[in-house]
C-alpha atoms as a PDB file:
ATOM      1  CA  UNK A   1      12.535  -5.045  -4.620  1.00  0.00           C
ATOM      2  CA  UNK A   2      13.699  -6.057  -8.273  1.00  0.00           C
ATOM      3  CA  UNK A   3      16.199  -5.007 -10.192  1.00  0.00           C
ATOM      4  CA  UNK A   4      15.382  -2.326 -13.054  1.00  0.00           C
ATOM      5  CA  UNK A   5      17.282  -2.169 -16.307  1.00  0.00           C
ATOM      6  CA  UNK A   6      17.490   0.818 -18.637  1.00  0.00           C
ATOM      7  CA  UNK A   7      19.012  -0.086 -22.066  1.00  0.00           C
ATOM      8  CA  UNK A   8      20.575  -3.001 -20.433  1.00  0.00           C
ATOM      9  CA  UNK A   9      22.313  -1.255 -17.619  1.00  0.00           C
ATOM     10  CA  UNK A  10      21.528  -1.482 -13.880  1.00  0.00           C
ATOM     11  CA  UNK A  11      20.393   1.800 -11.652  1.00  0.00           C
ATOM     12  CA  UNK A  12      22.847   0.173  -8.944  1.00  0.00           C
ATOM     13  CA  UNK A  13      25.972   0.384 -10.588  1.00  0.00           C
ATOM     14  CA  UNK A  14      27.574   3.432  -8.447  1.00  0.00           C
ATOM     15  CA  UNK A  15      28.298   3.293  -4.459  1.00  0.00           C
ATOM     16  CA  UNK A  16      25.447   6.071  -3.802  1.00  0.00           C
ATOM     17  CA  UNK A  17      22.631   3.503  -5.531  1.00  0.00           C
ATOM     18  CA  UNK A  18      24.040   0.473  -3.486  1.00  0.00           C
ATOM     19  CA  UNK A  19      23.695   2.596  -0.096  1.00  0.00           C
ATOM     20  CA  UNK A  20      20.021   3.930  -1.469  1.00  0.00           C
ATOM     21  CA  UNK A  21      19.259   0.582  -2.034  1.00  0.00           C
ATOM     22  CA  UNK A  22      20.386  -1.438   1.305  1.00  0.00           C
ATOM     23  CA  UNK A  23      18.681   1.821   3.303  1.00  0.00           C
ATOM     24  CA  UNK A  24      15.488   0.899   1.416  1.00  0.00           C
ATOM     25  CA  UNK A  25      15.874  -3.111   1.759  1.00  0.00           C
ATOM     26  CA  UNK A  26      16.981  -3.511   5.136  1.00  0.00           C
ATOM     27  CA  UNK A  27      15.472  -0.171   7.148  1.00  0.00           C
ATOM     28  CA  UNK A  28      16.283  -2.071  10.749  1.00  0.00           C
ATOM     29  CA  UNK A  29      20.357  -0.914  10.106  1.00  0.00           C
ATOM     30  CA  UNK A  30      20.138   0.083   6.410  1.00  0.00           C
ATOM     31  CA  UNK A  31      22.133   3.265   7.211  1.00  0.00           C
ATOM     32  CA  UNK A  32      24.756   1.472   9.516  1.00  0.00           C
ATOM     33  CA  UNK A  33      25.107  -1.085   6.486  1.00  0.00           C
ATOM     34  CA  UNK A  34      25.364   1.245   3.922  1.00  0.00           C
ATOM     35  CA  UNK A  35      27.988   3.129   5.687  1.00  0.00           C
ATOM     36  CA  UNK A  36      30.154  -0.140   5.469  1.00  0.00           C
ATOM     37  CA  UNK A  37      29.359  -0.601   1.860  1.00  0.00           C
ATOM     38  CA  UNK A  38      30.197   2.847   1.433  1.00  0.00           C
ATOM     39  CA  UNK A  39      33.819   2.379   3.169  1.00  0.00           C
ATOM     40  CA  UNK A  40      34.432  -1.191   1.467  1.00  0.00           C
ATOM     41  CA  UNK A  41      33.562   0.743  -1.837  1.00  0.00           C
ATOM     42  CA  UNK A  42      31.049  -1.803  -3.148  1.00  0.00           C
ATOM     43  CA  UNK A  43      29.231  -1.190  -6.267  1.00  0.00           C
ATOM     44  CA  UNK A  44      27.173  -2.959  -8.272  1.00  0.00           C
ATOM     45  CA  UNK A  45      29.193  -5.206  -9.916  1.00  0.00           C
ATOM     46  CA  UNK A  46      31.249  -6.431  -6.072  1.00  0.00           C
ATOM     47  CA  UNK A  47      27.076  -6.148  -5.094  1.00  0.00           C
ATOM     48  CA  UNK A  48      26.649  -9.344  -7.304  1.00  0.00           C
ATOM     49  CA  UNK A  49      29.881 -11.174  -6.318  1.00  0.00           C
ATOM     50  CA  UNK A  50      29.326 -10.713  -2.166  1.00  0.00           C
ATOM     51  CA  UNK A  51      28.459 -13.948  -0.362  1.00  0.00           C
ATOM     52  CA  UNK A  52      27.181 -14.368   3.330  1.00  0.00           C
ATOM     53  CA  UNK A  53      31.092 -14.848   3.943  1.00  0.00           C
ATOM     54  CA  UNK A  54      31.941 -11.797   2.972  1.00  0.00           C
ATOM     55  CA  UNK A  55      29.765  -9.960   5.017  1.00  0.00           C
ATOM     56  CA  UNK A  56      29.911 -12.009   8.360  1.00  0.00           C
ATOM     57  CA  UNK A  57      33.810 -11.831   8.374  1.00  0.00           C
ATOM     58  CA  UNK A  58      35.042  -8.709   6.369  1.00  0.00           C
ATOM     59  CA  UNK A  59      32.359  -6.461   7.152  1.00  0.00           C
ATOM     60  CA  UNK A  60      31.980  -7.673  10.469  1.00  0.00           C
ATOM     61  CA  UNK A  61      27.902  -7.895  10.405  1.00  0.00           C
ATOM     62  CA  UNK A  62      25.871  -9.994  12.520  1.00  0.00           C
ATOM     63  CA  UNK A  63      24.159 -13.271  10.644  1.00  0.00           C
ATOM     64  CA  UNK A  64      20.631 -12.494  10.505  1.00  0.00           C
ATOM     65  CA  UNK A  65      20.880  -9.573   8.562  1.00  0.00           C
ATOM     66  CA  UNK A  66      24.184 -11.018   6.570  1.00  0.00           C
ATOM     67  CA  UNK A  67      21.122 -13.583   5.562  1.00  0.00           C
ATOM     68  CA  UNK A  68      18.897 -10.988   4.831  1.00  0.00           C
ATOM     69  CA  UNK A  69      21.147  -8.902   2.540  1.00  0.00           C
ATOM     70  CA  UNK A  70      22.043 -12.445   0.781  1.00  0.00           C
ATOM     71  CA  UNK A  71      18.416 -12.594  -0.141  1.00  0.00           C
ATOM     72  CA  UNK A  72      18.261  -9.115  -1.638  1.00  0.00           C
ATOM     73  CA  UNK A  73      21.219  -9.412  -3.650  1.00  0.00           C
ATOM     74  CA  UNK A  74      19.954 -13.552  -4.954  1.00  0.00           C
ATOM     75  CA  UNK A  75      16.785 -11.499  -5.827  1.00  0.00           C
ATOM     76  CA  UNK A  76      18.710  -8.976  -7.858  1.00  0.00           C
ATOM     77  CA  UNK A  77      20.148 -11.650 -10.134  1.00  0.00           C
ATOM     78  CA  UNK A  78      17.488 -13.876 -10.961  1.00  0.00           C
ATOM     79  CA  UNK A  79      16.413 -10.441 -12.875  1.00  0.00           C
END
């Protein structure tokens, strides 16, 4: 899933797109996830600036799908 701009502003900018989005990218526990990103209040600009650190030790998720959300969000910014 890319990124889509719309005069130069992204659809994930507010905390409901960021949950839409991780339900869609990572269905295994996209709603668990998305829950936490709700709580933690990340939107899209903290989307961009999260690292695998961040979400292994503050948001308490497990590795694998710390990795996979790592991927998804790389993808987002070579856009």
């Amino acid at each position: 899933m890319s990124l889509t701009y719309a005069g130069g502003h992204s659809y994930l900018q507010v905390i409901p797109d960021i949950c839409w989005w991780l339900e869609t990218v990572h269905q295994a526990s996209g709603r668990v996830v998305a829950e936490e990103f709700r709580s933690q209040e990340i939107d899209g600009q903290a989307l961009l600036l999260l690292t695998e650190d961040h979400l292994v030790s503050t948001m308490n998720l497990k590795l694998g799908p710390a990795l996979k959300i790592c991927a998804h969000i790389n993808s987002l910014k070579d856009v």
